[in-house]
Structures are given as structure tokens and as C-alpha cells.
Short mmCIF file of C-alpha atoms and ligand atoms in Angstrom, two decimals:
data_model
loop_
_atom_site.label_atom_id
_atom_site.label_comp_id
_atom_site.label_asym_id
_atom_site.label_seq_id
_atom_site.Cartn_x
_atom_site.Cartn_y
_atom_site.Cartn_z
CA UNK A 1 -54.81 -100.42 29.70
CA UNK A 2 -53.26 -101.80 32.81
CA UNK A 3 -50.14 -99.68 32.73
CA UNK A 4 -51.86 -96.32 32.57
CA UNK A 5 -55.08 -97.25 34.34
CA UNK A 6 -54.95 -99.13 37.61
CA UNK A 7 -51.26 -98.81 38.06
CA UNK A 8 -51.32 -95.02 37.94
CA UNK A 9 -54.17 -94.91 40.42
CA UNK A 10 -52.28 -96.85 42.97
CA UNK A 11 -48.99 -95.15 42.56
CA UNK A 12 -50.05 -91.53 42.47
CA UNK A 13 -52.06 -91.86 45.64
CA UNK A 14 -54.88 -89.72 44.28
CA UNK A 15 -56.73 -92.16 42.08
CA UNK A 16 -60.44 -92.16 41.42
CA UNK A 17 -62.81 -93.53 43.99
CA UNK A 18 -64.06 -96.36 41.83
CA UNK A 19 -60.60 -97.67 41.15
CA UNK A 20 -59.84 -97.64 44.88
CA UNK A 21 -62.86 -99.64 45.87
CA UNK A 22 -62.26 -102.02 42.99
CA UNK A 23 -58.77 -102.67 44.32
CA UNK A 24 -60.14 -103.05 47.80
CA UNK A 25 -62.66 -105.60 46.67
CA UNK A 26 -60.10 -107.66 44.92
CA UNK A 27 -57.89 -107.49 47.98
CA UNK A 28 -60.74 -109.01 49.95
CA UNK A 29 -61.02 -111.85 47.48
CA UNK A 30 -57.30 -112.40 47.82
CA UNK A 31 -57.59 -112.49 51.57
CA UNK A 32 -60.25 -115.18 51.28
CA UNK A 33 -58.10 -117.19 48.90
CA UNK A 34 -55.21 -116.89 51.28
CA UNK A 35 -57.28 -118.38 54.05
CA UNK A 36 -58.55 -121.12 51.84
CA UNK A 37 -55.35 -122.22 50.14
CA UNK A 38 -52.79 -121.34 52.77
CA UNK A 39 -49.73 -119.22 52.96
CA UNK A 40 -47.40 -121.01 50.58
CA UNK A 41 -49.84 -121.13 47.72
CA UNK A 42 -50.79 -117.57 48.45
CA UNK A 43 -47.24 -116.26 48.19
CA UNK A 44 -46.43 -118.19 45.06
CA UNK A 45 -49.57 -117.77 43.04
CA UNK A 46 -52.18 -115.49 44.50
CA UNK A 47 -50.17 -112.55 45.80
CA UNK A 48 -48.80 -111.76 42.32
CA UNK A 49 -52.29 -111.37 40.82
CA UNK A 50 -53.33 -107.83 39.96
CA UNK A 51 -56.91 -106.82 39.35
CA UNK A 52 -57.23 -104.90 36.10
CA UNK A 53 -60.91 -104.33 35.46
CA UNK A 54 -64.37 -105.71 35.82
CA UNK A 55 -66.74 -104.98 32.98
CA UNK A 56 -69.50 -106.74 31.01
CA UNK A 57 -69.41 -109.78 33.23
CA UNK A 58 -65.67 -110.30 32.82
CA UNK A 59 -63.19 -109.87 35.60
CA UNK A 60 -59.77 -109.20 34.11
CA UNK A 61 -56.65 -109.98 36.07
CA UNK A 62 -52.98 -109.69 35.30
CA UNK A 63 -50.02 -111.76 36.44
CA UNK A 64 -46.31 -111.29 35.76
CA UNK A 65 -45.56 -114.41 33.74
CA UNK A 66 -47.10 -117.00 31.46
CA UNK A 67 -46.20 -119.70 33.91
CA UNK A 68 -48.10 -118.06 36.75
CA UNK A 69 -50.99 -117.38 34.40
CA UNK A 70 -51.34 -121.05 33.47
CA UNK A 71 -51.18 -122.12 37.05
CA UNK A 72 -53.66 -119.53 38.30
CA UNK A 73 -55.97 -120.33 35.42
CA UNK A 74 -56.09 -124.02 36.19
CA UNK A 75 -56.06 -123.78 39.98
CA UNK A 76 -57.71 -120.59 41.12
CA UNK A 77 -59.69 -118.92 38.35
CA UNK A 78 -62.93 -120.76 39.12
CA UNK A 79 -62.70 -120.01 42.76
CA UNK A 80 -61.95 -116.34 42.09
CA UNK A 81 -64.99 -116.14 39.84
CA UNK A 82 -67.29 -117.64 42.42
CA UNK A 83 -65.92 -115.58 45.31
CA UNK A 84 -66.29 -112.40 43.31
CA UNK A 85 -69.80 -113.37 42.29
CA UNK A 86 -70.71 -114.21 45.84
CA UNK A 87 -69.46 -110.96 47.33
CA UNK A 88 -69.54 -108.31 44.66
CA UNK A 89 -71.93 -109.35 41.92
CA UNK A 90 -71.98 -111.87 39.14
CA UNK A 91 -69.11 -112.31 36.74
CA UNK A 92 -69.35 -114.88 33.99
CA UNK A 93 -65.66 -115.25 33.27
CA UNK A 94 -62.23 -114.48 34.53
CA UNK A 95 -59.61 -113.40 32.03
CA UNK A 96 -55.98 -113.51 32.96
CA UNK A 97 -53.46 -111.47 31.04
CA UNK A 98 -49.70 -111.34 31.32
CA UNK A 99 -48.41 -108.00 32.50
CA UNK A 100 -44.78 -108.89 31.89
CA UNK A 101 -43.73 -106.89 34.89
CA UNK A 102 -40.94 -108.47 36.89
CA UNK A 103 -42.34 -107.21 40.16
CA UNK A 104 -46.06 -107.48 40.61
CA UNK A 105 -47.68 -104.64 42.45
CA UNK A 106 -48.74 -106.10 45.72
CA UNK A 107 -51.05 -103.34 46.78
CA UNK A 108 -53.78 -105.87 47.24
CA UNK A 109 -53.62 -106.22 50.99
CA UNK A 110 -53.62 -102.49 51.53
CA UNK A 111 -56.15 -99.92 50.49
CA UNK A 112 -55.46 -98.17 47.25
CA UNK A 113 -54.10 -94.69 47.23
CA UNK A 114 -50.91 -95.69 48.93
CA UNK A 115 -47.69 -95.02 47.13
CA UNK A 116 -45.23 -97.86 46.93
CA UNK A 117 -41.65 -97.79 46.03
CA UNK A 118 -40.70 -99.99 43.13
CA UNK A 119 -38.60 -102.85 44.45
CA UNK A 120 -35.15 -103.16 43.02
CA UNK A 121 -35.24 -106.56 41.46
CA UNK A 122 -32.24 -107.90 39.65
CA UNK A 123 -33.82 -109.96 36.96
CA UNK A 124 -31.10 -110.78 34.50
CA UNK A 125 -32.32 -114.33 34.43
CA UNK A 126 -35.69 -113.32 33.17
CA UNK A 127 -34.72 -112.93 29.58
CA UNK A 128 -32.84 -116.17 29.24
CA UNK A 129 -35.61 -118.71 29.34
CA UNK A 130 -39.15 -119.01 30.48
CA UNK A 131 -38.45 -121.05 33.56
CA UNK A 132 -35.64 -118.81 34.69
CA UNK A 133 -38.06 -115.91 34.86
CA UNK A 134 -39.77 -117.74 37.67
CA UNK A 135 -36.60 -118.70 39.43
CA UNK A 136 -36.75 -116.07 42.08
CA UNK A 137 -40.21 -115.11 43.19
CA UNK A 138 -41.07 -111.42 43.16
CA UNK A 139 -40.63 -109.64 46.45
CA UNK A 140 -43.29 -107.73 48.27
CA UNK A 141 -42.11 -104.11 48.22
CA UNK A 142 -43.73 -103.44 51.59
CA UNK A 143 -41.72 -106.13 53.36
CA UNK A 144 -38.73 -104.01 54.30
CA UNK A 145 -36.74 -103.64 57.49
CA UNK A 146 -38.17 -100.13 57.87
CA UNK A 147 -41.69 -101.53 57.94
CA UNK A 148 -40.88 -104.27 60.39
CA UNK A 149 -41.87 -103.37 63.93
CA UNK A 150 -39.63 -104.85 66.57
CA UNK A 151 -40.29 -105.85 70.14
CA UNK A 152 -39.14 -108.49 72.59
CA UNK A 153 -40.57 -111.45 70.60
CA UNK A 154 -38.74 -110.70 67.36
CA UNK A 155 -35.79 -108.43 68.05
CA UNK A 156 -33.23 -111.19 68.01
CA UNK A 157 -34.42 -112.52 64.67
CA UNK A 158 -34.51 -108.98 63.36
CA UNK A 159 -30.94 -108.29 64.46
CA UNK A 160 -29.76 -111.53 62.85
CA UNK A 161 -31.55 -110.68 59.62
CA UNK A 162 -30.03 -107.22 59.54
CA UNK A 163 -26.61 -108.65 60.07
CA UNK A 164 -27.01 -110.95 57.07
CA UNK A 165 -28.30 -108.09 54.96
CA UNK A 166 -25.61 -105.60 55.94
CA UNK A 167 -22.55 -107.81 55.91
CA UNK A 168 -20.82 -108.91 52.79
CA UNK A 169 -18.99 -111.47 54.86
CA UNK A 170 -20.83 -114.56 55.99
CA UNK A 171 -20.96 -114.64 59.76
CA UNK A 172 -23.29 -117.56 60.34
CA UNK A 173 -24.61 -119.99 57.84
CA UNK A 174 -27.39 -120.74 57.41
CA UNK A 175 -29.56 -118.22 59.18
CA UNK A 176 -32.57 -120.25 60.16
CA UNK A 177 -35.64 -118.15 60.97
CA UNK A 178 -38.13 -120.11 62.97
CA UNK A 179 -41.61 -118.97 63.94
CA UNK A 180 -45.29 -119.79 63.83
CA UNK A 181 -47.64 -118.85 61.02
CA UNK A 182 -48.02 -115.15 60.33
CA UNK A 183 -45.33 -113.94 62.70
CA UNK A 184 -43.13 -112.25 60.12
CA UNK A 185 -40.75 -114.86 58.68
CA UNK A 186 -41.53 -114.02 55.08
CA UNK A 187 -41.45 -110.32 55.85
CA UNK A 188 -37.95 -110.58 57.31
CA UNK A 189 -36.76 -112.72 54.44
CA UNK A 190 -37.98 -110.24 51.85
CA UNK A 191 -36.37 -107.48 53.88
CA UNK A 192 -33.02 -109.25 53.72
CA UNK A 193 -33.48 -109.79 49.99
CA UNK A 194 -34.35 -106.13 49.31
CA UNK A 195 -31.36 -104.90 51.27
CA UNK A 196 -28.92 -107.41 49.83
CA UNK A 197 -30.05 -106.63 46.30
CA UNK A 198 -29.75 -102.93 46.92
CA UNK A 199 -26.15 -103.65 47.91
CA UNK A 200 -25.61 -105.38 44.58
CA UNK A 201 -25.70 -108.99 45.73
CA UNK A 202 -27.55 -111.59 43.71
CA UNK A 203 -30.39 -113.00 45.70
CA UNK A 204 -32.61 -115.93 44.90
CA UNK A 205 -35.68 -116.10 47.08
CA UNK A 206 -38.31 -118.79 46.77
CA UNK A 207 -40.62 -120.96 48.77
CA UNK A 208 -39.64 -124.55 49.41
CA UNK A 209 -42.76 -125.53 47.52
CA UNK A 210 -41.46 -123.76 44.47
CA UNK A 211 -38.04 -125.25 44.88
CA UNK A 212 -39.67 -128.64 44.80
CA UNK A 213 -41.96 -127.79 41.93
CA UNK A 214 -39.06 -126.57 39.80
CA UNK A 215 -36.94 -129.52 40.75
CA UNK A 216 -39.62 -132.05 39.87
CA UNK A 217 -40.16 -130.26 36.60
CA UNK A 218 -36.45 -130.36 35.86
CA UNK A 219 -36.46 -134.09 36.56
CA UNK A 220 -39.33 -134.61 34.22
CA UNK A 221 -37.69 -132.69 31.41
CA UNK A 222 -34.31 -134.23 32.24
CA UNK A 223 -32.97 -130.81 32.80
CA UNK A 224 -31.45 -131.02 36.25
CA UNK A 225 -28.17 -129.56 34.99
CA UNK A 226 -29.91 -126.30 34.18
CA UNK A 227 -31.71 -126.46 37.49
CA UNK A 228 -28.44 -126.69 39.36
CA UNK A 229 -26.72 -124.15 37.17
CA UNK A 230 -29.04 -121.35 38.10
CA UNK A 231 -27.93 -121.45 41.70
CA UNK A 232 -24.30 -120.99 40.76
CA UNK A 233 -24.49 -117.26 40.21
CA UNK A 234 -26.35 -116.62 43.41
CA UNK A 235 -24.80 -114.84 46.41
CA UNK A 236 -27.68 -115.33 48.79
CA UNK A 237 -30.11 -118.23 48.57
CA UNK A 238 -33.31 -117.90 50.55
CA UNK A 239 -35.82 -120.70 50.92
CA UNK A 240 -39.04 -119.93 52.73
CA UNK A 241 -41.15 -122.50 54.57
CA UNK A 242 -38.68 -125.35 54.38
CA UNK A 243 -41.05 -127.57 56.38
CA UNK A 244 -42.76 -128.08 53.06
CA UNK A 245 -40.09 -130.49 51.88
CA UNK A 246 -40.28 -132.63 55.01
CA UNK A 247 -41.02 -136.19 54.05
CA UNK A 248 -40.32 -135.46 50.37
CA UNK A 249 -37.15 -137.45 50.02
CA UNK A 250 -35.95 -136.70 46.51
CA UNK A 251 -36.43 -132.99 47.04
CA UNK A 252 -34.63 -133.10 50.36
CA UNK A 253 -31.77 -134.90 48.73
CA UNK A 254 -31.49 -132.28 46.00
CA UNK A 255 -31.82 -129.48 48.48
CA UNK A 256 -29.12 -131.01 50.60
CA UNK A 257 -26.69 -131.01 47.68
CA UNK A 258 -27.60 -127.50 46.58
CA UNK A 259 -27.21 -126.36 50.15
CA UNK A 260 -23.83 -127.98 50.65
CA UNK A 261 -22.35 -126.75 47.46
CA UNK A 262 -23.44 -123.18 48.14
CA UNK A 263 -22.11 -123.30 51.68
CA UNK A 264 -18.81 -124.63 50.38
CA UNK A 265 -18.60 -121.68 48.01
CA UNK A 266 -19.12 -119.29 50.89
CA UNK A 267 -22.58 -118.25 49.75
CA UNK A 268 -25.08 -117.08 52.33
CA UNK A 269 -28.16 -119.18 52.94
CA UNK A 270 -31.31 -118.13 54.76
CA UNK A 271 -34.03 -120.60 55.60
CA UNK A 272 -37.37 -120.24 57.31
CA UNK A 273 -39.67 -122.78 58.87
CA UNK A 274 -42.49 -122.99 61.34
CA UNK A 275 -40.37 -125.16 63.62
CA UNK A 276 -36.73 -125.40 64.58
CA UNK A 277 -34.65 -128.01 62.75
CA UNK A 278 -34.65 -130.10 65.91
CA UNK A 279 -38.44 -130.21 66.04
CA UNK A 280 -39.24 -130.82 62.39
CA UNK A 281 -40.71 -134.19 61.57
CA UNK A 282 -39.78 -135.98 58.39
CA UNK A 283 -36.47 -134.24 58.03
CA UNK A 284 -33.47 -136.35 57.06
CA UNK A 285 -30.93 -136.51 59.86
CA UNK A 286 -27.98 -135.14 57.89
CA UNK A 287 -30.09 -132.27 56.62
CA UNK A 288 -31.28 -131.59 60.13
CA UNK A 289 -27.77 -131.32 61.43
CA UNK A 290 -26.70 -129.18 58.46
CA UNK A 291 -29.58 -126.80 59.10
CA UNK A 292 -28.73 -126.51 62.78
CA UNK A 293 -25.16 -125.59 61.97
CA UNK A 294 -25.66 -121.84 61.68
CA UNK A 295 -27.86 -119.62 63.75
CA UNK A 296 -31.42 -120.56 64.61
CA UNK A 297 -33.33 -117.36 65.41
CA UNK A 298 -36.84 -117.71 66.75
CA UNK A 299 -39.69 -115.29 66.24
CA UNK A 300 -41.91 -115.74 69.26
CA UNK A 301 -45.65 -115.14 69.50
CA UNK A 302 -46.49 -111.45 69.69
CA UNK A 303 -47.14 -109.50 72.85
CA UNK A 304 -49.89 -106.94 73.27
CA UNK A 305 -47.38 -104.09 72.99
CA UNK A 306 -45.95 -105.42 69.77
CA UNK A 307 -49.39 -105.90 68.26
CA UNK A 308 -50.37 -102.36 69.12
CA UNK A 309 -47.10 -101.07 67.70
CA UNK A 310 -47.67 -102.98 64.48
CA UNK A 311 -51.19 -101.62 64.12
CA UNK A 312 -49.99 -98.07 64.62
CA UNK A 313 -47.20 -98.53 62.15
CA UNK A 314 -49.53 -100.03 59.53
CA UNK A 315 -51.94 -97.13 59.91
CA UNK A 316 -49.13 -94.65 59.49
CA UNK A 317 -47.86 -96.48 56.42
CA UNK A 318 -51.27 -96.53 54.82
CA UNK A 319 -51.92 -92.96 55.92
CA UNK A 320 -55.13 -94.05 57.56
CA UNK A 321 -56.45 -93.26 61.01
CA UNK A 322 -58.41 -95.53 63.28
CA UNK A 323 -59.47 -94.47 66.76
CA UNK A 324 -56.96 -95.51 69.40
CA UNK A 325 -59.53 -97.51 71.35
CA UNK A 326 -60.31 -99.57 68.27
CA UNK A 327 -56.62 -100.31 67.77
CA UNK A 328 -56.32 -101.35 71.39
CA UNK A 329 -59.35 -103.56 71.00
CA UNK A 330 -57.76 -105.28 68.01
CA UNK A 331 -54.42 -105.70 69.75
CA UNK A 332 -56.19 -107.24 72.68
CA UNK A 333 -58.49 -109.56 70.82
CA UNK A 334 -56.56 -110.71 67.79
CA UNK A 335 -53.56 -112.32 69.31
CA UNK A 336 -53.15 -115.30 67.00
CA UNK A 337 -50.76 -113.80 64.50
CA UNK A 338 -49.85 -110.64 62.68
CA UNK A 339 -51.41 -111.72 59.42
CA UNK A 340 -54.84 -112.00 60.99
CA UNK A 341 -54.29 -108.76 62.83
CA UNK A 342 -53.41 -107.07 59.58
CA UNK A 343 -56.40 -108.65 57.86
CA UNK A 344 -58.66 -107.30 60.58
CA UNK A 345 -57.15 -103.84 60.27
CA UNK A 346 -57.53 -103.85 56.49
CA UNK A 347 -61.11 -104.93 56.79
CA UNK A 348 -61.92 -102.06 59.13
CA UNK A 349 -60.12 -99.56 56.95
CA UNK A 350 -61.88 -100.82 53.85
CA UNK A 351 -65.19 -100.54 55.63
CA UNK A 352 -64.55 -97.01 56.86
CA UNK A 353 -63.58 -96.04 53.35
CA UNK A 354 -66.62 -97.59 51.72
CA UNK A 355 -69.21 -96.23 54.13
CA UNK A 356 -67.36 -92.98 54.82
CA UNK A 357 -67.71 -93.19 58.59
CA UNK A 358 -65.10 -93.81 61.28
CA UNK A 359 -65.03 -97.25 62.86
CA UNK A 360 -66.14 -97.81 66.44
CA UNK A 361 -65.57 -100.80 68.69
CA UNK A 362 -69.15 -101.84 68.04
CA UNK A 363 -68.71 -101.88 64.29
CA UNK A 364 -65.40 -103.65 64.73
CA UNK A 365 -67.12 -106.32 66.75
CA UNK A 366 -69.63 -106.81 63.96
CA UNK A 367 -67.22 -106.71 61.08
CA UNK A 368 -64.74 -109.03 62.72
CA UNK A 369 -67.13 -111.47 64.34
CA UNK A 370 -65.56 -114.46 62.57
CA UNK A 371 -61.99 -113.50 63.49
CA UNK A 372 -62.92 -112.69 67.05
CA UNK A 373 -64.64 -116.00 67.48
CA UNK A 374 -61.71 -117.89 66.00
CA UNK A 375 -59.31 -116.10 68.32
CA UNK A 376 -61.49 -116.80 71.28
CA UNK A 377 -61.77 -120.42 70.50
CA UNK A 378 -58.06 -120.75 70.12
CA UNK A 379 -57.41 -121.54 73.74
CA UNK A 380 -59.54 -124.41 74.89
CA UNK A 381 -59.77 -126.03 78.29
CA UNK A 382 -58.44 -129.21 76.71
CA UNK A 383 -55.41 -127.37 75.33
CA UNK A 384 -54.64 -126.04 78.76
CA UNK A 385 -55.06 -129.40 80.44
CA UNK A 386 -52.86 -131.09 77.88
CA UNK A 387 -50.09 -128.52 78.23
CA UNK A 388 -50.18 -128.65 82.00
CA UNK A 389 -50.00 -132.46 81.95
CA UNK A 390 -47.05 -132.38 79.56
CA UNK A 391 -45.29 -129.86 81.71
CA UNK A 392 -45.65 -131.86 84.91
CA UNK A 393 -45.46 -135.29 83.37
CA UNK A 394 -48.85 -136.43 84.62
CA UNK A 395 -51.66 -138.13 82.76
CA UNK A 396 -54.58 -136.31 81.19
CA UNK A 397 -56.87 -138.53 83.26
CA UNK A 398 -55.45 -136.87 86.38
CA UNK A 399 -57.25 -133.69 85.37
CA UNK A 400 -60.57 -135.44 85.74
CA UNK A 401 -59.83 -137.85 88.55
CA UNK A 402 -60.83 -137.28 92.17
CA UNK A 403 -57.26 -137.99 93.40
CA UNK A 404 -56.11 -135.33 95.81
CA UNK A 405 -52.44 -136.18 96.15
CA UNK A 406 -50.43 -133.00 95.80
CA UNK A 407 -48.41 -134.05 92.68
CA UNK A 408 -51.64 -134.18 90.70
CA UNK A 409 -53.82 -131.78 92.69
CA UNK A 410 -51.50 -128.80 92.34
CA UNK A 411 -51.12 -129.04 88.54
CA UNK A 412 -54.87 -129.52 88.32
CA UNK A 413 -55.42 -126.31 90.25
CA UNK A 414 -52.96 -124.51 88.06
CA UNK A 415 -54.88 -125.72 85.02
CA UNK A 416 -58.11 -124.40 86.57
CA UNK A 417 -56.42 -121.09 87.18
CA UNK A 418 -55.25 -120.90 83.56
CA UNK A 419 -58.70 -121.81 82.27
CA UNK A 420 -60.17 -118.98 84.28
CA UNK A 421 -57.54 -116.57 82.99
CA UNK A 422 -57.25 -117.58 79.39
CA UNK A 423 -60.70 -118.70 78.30
CA UNK A 424 -64.12 -117.13 78.46
CA UNK A 425 -65.74 -120.23 79.94
CA UNK A 426 -67.84 -119.88 83.07
CA UNK A 427 -66.80 -121.55 86.32
CA UNK A 428 -69.46 -124.28 86.05
CA UNK A 429 -68.31 -125.01 82.49
CA UNK A 430 -64.73 -125.27 83.68
CA UNK A 431 -65.87 -127.49 86.54
CA UNK A 432 -67.55 -129.88 84.15
CA UNK A 433 -64.33 -130.34 82.21
CA UNK A 434 -62.48 -131.18 85.39
CA UNK A 435 -64.34 -134.37 86.08
CA UNK A 436 -67.62 -132.70 86.93
CA UNK A 437 -66.31 -130.65 89.83
CA UNK A 438 -68.44 -128.00 91.43
CA UNK A 439 -67.78 -124.35 90.57
CA UNK A 440 -66.80 -123.67 94.18
CA UNK A 441 -63.98 -126.17 93.78
CA UNK A 442 -62.77 -124.18 90.81
CA UNK A 443 -62.90 -120.95 92.80
CA UNK A 444 -60.97 -122.62 95.58
CA UNK A 445 -58.34 -123.86 93.12
CA UNK A 446 -57.94 -120.47 91.53
CA UNK A 447 -57.56 -118.76 94.92
CA UNK A 448 -55.06 -121.34 96.08
CA UNK A 449 -52.86 -120.69 93.06
CA UNK A 450 -53.14 -116.93 93.48
CA UNK A 451 -51.97 -117.33 97.06
CA UNK A 452 -49.08 -119.58 96.15
CA UNK A 453 -47.93 -117.41 93.27
CA UNK A 454 -47.19 -114.58 95.68
CA UNK A 455 -44.48 -116.56 97.45
CA UNK A 456 -43.36 -119.26 95.04
CA UNK A 457 -41.00 -118.22 92.24
CA UNK A 458 -40.89 -121.74 90.79
CA UNK A 459 -44.63 -121.76 90.37
CA UNK A 460 -44.45 -118.33 88.79
CA UNK A 461 -41.93 -119.48 86.26
CA UNK A 462 -43.96 -122.65 85.60
CA UNK A 463 -46.92 -120.42 84.93
CA UNK A 464 -44.97 -118.23 82.55
CA UNK A 465 -43.67 -121.12 80.48
CA UNK A 466 -47.11 -122.71 80.43
CA UNK A 467 -48.66 -119.50 79.18
CA UNK A 468 -46.08 -119.38 76.43
CA UNK A 469 -46.68 -123.00 75.49
CA UNK A 470 -50.43 -122.45 75.40
CA UNK A 471 -50.17 -119.30 73.32
CA UNK A 472 -47.86 -120.95 70.81
P1 ADP B 1 -44.94 -115.77 58.12
O1 ADP B 1 -44.11 -115.83 56.89
O2 ADP B 1 -44.14 -115.94 59.37
O3 ADP B 1 -46.11 -116.68 58.08
P2 ADP B 1 -45.40 -113.07 57.24
O4 ADP B 1 -44.01 -112.58 57.13
O5 ADP B 1 -46.09 -113.40 55.96
O6 ADP B 1 -45.52 -114.30 58.24
O7 ADP B 1 -46.24 -111.99 58.04
C1 ADP B 1 -47.63 -111.89 57.97
C2 ADP B 1 -48.02 -110.44 57.85
O8 ADP B 1 -47.75 -109.78 59.06
C3 ADP B 1 -47.25 -109.72 56.78
O9 ADP B 1 -48.10 -108.86 56.11
C4 ADP B 1 -46.19 -108.94 57.54
O10 ADP B 1 -45.87 -107.74 56.91
C5 ADP B 1 -46.88 -108.69 58.84
N1 ADP B 1 -45.93 -108.65 59.96
C6 ADP B 1 -45.48 -109.70 60.69
N2 ADP B 1 -44.64 -109.29 61.66
C7 ADP B 1 -44.53 -107.96 61.52
C8 ADP B 1 -43.81 -106.94 62.22
N3 ADP B 1 -43.02 -107.24 63.26
N4 ADP B 1 -43.96 -105.66 61.82
C9 ADP B 1 -44.75 -105.35 60.78
N5 ADP B 1 -45.47 -106.26 60.08
C10 ADP B 1 -45.37 -107.54 60.44
MG1 MG B 2 -44.32 -116.98 55.25
#
């Protein structure tokens, strides 16, 4: 039923309307689960779920393996049932079947009707034993280099990733991709994996959470030999979200040994984390220094231009059109990360499709109220004050105090200026947070900084780095 029903709809790009909106609905449930359970759980367990059908009060889903089925059943099935019921009508039960496909179709985040290429997944391990089938997590076929939009914040990381993918020879080891949530680490990692596999190299890609899960399981079944053995045949080992093993000593220890032995054999390793090795808490010293050994490539927060470019590229990929002013509105307002930006775009596209009308800025404002609010709230006056204090090495109390000595007064004015620029608070509101100052004092502070900026390059560069720190 699955193979010639849903699957065909998605891949031939001309499927029936009902199948499309069914897919869209399930993609919305997935998006909610992603928010609720976080990125790591999403990648490992939720992304691989396919929606098959919904009939007679039963929502039927399919996952690639028995292992994933058991996990989804015990961890997420209830929540899926209640989310579906809440948004799309009551279902009494959720059935999960095993599709047996090595690569789950990950159309969920995009509207149906889009043709995807089948990823080339080398899955020799799959047949050997049940656990080996789960060794390398399925790749998202959309996460390719071609679909990755580059700009100043990510071009270095992109170039490094390409180099790893294109070169048989190891040039730096490990490649450590560092960047905040939703900025494209996983995308780049999958892109490397796709390209390396296409070139015939054996790639194992998994989250650090899964590495740990498998390792703990191996310990429990006294099967660590087999656990280690599976890494032997690998040419490229990729571990996503390594921060997950911070503070988990036994796992770190095992990872350290796996890491060293692969490096010694000249195998390529690619790691990602939300922080650089130097900044990660709970990381063993020797592992920290090992991880810093290769190349640390940062993916910086997006710029407006990059966000707009990404939106345009996603529309082109999905063969959907949104008015340019709506795209600009999104790029302007949803600056937190690309995942949220993409979520917003998908929501608008889904809406346009369901109601059959083009989206306007007004509708966007309605449909995205929650996201817009969250993005607005992201920069608070307190955040700004804290960052400014850190930068200048003064105390937070100096932001509120009446002291007028220049070493505290100037940073305080800069903080006022940033609050005016980066938040939507009114001048009196800002004044209140600066020790109950009058709004005219805030205006004066803002003007003063504007004046100084014109002739003071140091202040300008302070301002730039503060803006970066605040946006991070
Ligand atoms: P991370 O792993 O850093 O949390 P992801 O790689 O999962 O982030 O990216 C989140 C989403 O944003 C993905 O759907 C990804 O395809 C998309 N994305 C991120 N950066 C880019 C980019 N530069 N171009 C295209 N899509 C991007
Ligand atoms: Mg990720």
C-alpha cells in the first residue's frame, strides 16, 4: 500500500490533492514534534517517519526499521496521536509499520508534489544484523551541496566541507563544524556524506546521541567488540552534535578511542557541535585537544542577504512562488536560524496551497504570529546590557547606577543605543531598565553614540562585535 500509494504521489510530482494535503498535515505534526523534542531526537527518530494513511480513526505511519519502530512507539506515538487529534481531527490509534526502506523519504518538511532524488546509500551492513542496520542514520536527500546557499557567514565552512568531500586524501583531521542551532551543520554533514558515498567511500554518519545509545547498548549486551568492529570498514566517520556527549564520561572515553584509532588509520573524521572545542563545557581535556587538532570551521549567524537567498532557493526547489515582499518580510523578521525560517516558509506555502490563495504580508503576520513574537523577544534589554558589560568589563549594576564617570557612562550609552536599534521597546521602557532614567536621557545617549560613531573607528568595531555577540 505504501509503495504504490503515497510514495508514488510524492515522487511523480503530480499526485492527488488529498494525498498532498495529508502529507502536508503530517509534516506540520513533525514540525511540532521537532520543536518539542529538539533537534537530535528529531533527526534520529522523527524525521524518518513517513505518513501512510489515515482512515477509520487509525493513523498509519511507516519507519525504516524495527528498532526505530519500537522507539517511536514507546516515545512518540502518544504525542503524535494527540497532536493529530488536536489539529486535524480525532484518531483513536497510531499504527506503525516497517517499510524496510534503507532511506526514508524525508518529504515531510516540504510540500508534496516535489520530486526527490533517491539518495545513494551504501547499506551493506544492513543485512548483517539488526543493530548494524541502524549503524549509519539515513541521510536527508535534500541536504546536498547544491541545495546549500552560501554567503559570508558560511562560505568558509562550506569550502572546508567541499574539500573533505572531494578529496580522497585527508587534508585536515578532524573537520570540526561549529555553529548555533539551525544554521546548517547537519545539512553540510549530509552533503559531505552524499558526495563521499557517490565517490565510493564508506561513510558512517550518526548523531552523538546515537553513538552513545549504541555504545551503552553494546555495553549492556557485552558486545563492545562488535561495536568497535563496525567502525573498521569506514572511510569517513561523521558524528553530529558532539556536545551531546559532554559530561558523559564513559561515552567520551569510548569516542576518544574510536577517534584515535580512526585517525591513526588515516580515516577522515567530521564532527559538528554548537560550540567550538575550546568553549564546550564538560569535555575531557585530551578529547578537547584532539578535537582542536584539525580545522575548526564556524558557521556564523545568518545575514539578511543570506536569509533572502535561502528563501528564494527553497521556493525554486519546491517549485513554489511567494511574493517577493513576503520573502523579504520573512528574511527581515525571522533572523534566529534557518530552520525556523524554513518552517515559516513551509507554513505559508502549505497555507497558500490549502486555501488556494497567494499569501500577503498580512496573512503572513497572522500565520506566523508565534514565530514573529519569539524572534522579537529574542533580543532583550537585559541581553544587551549583559553583553555590553562583558565586553567592557564593567558590572551589570553600572547599567542602572547614576555614576557618570566616562568608563561606565559610555558603555551605558552604547547599550541604550543598541536597545533602541535592536529591540522594539519604547524609549520610556528602555529608560526604566536603565535605573529609571528619563526617556530624554535615552535620546541623549543615542544621539551621543551616533555622533561618536562618525569619527571613532574603535567604537564602530566595538559596536560590530557587540551586535554579533548579541545576535549569537
Ligand atoms: P543545524 O544542524 O546546524 O542545527 P540544519 O543543518 O539542520 O542545522 O539546518 C536547519 C535547516 O535549515 C535545514 O533544513 C537546512 O536545510 C536549512 N539550511 C541551513 N542552512 C542552509 C543554507 N545555507 N542553505 C540552504 N538551507 C539551509
Ligand atoms: Mg543538526
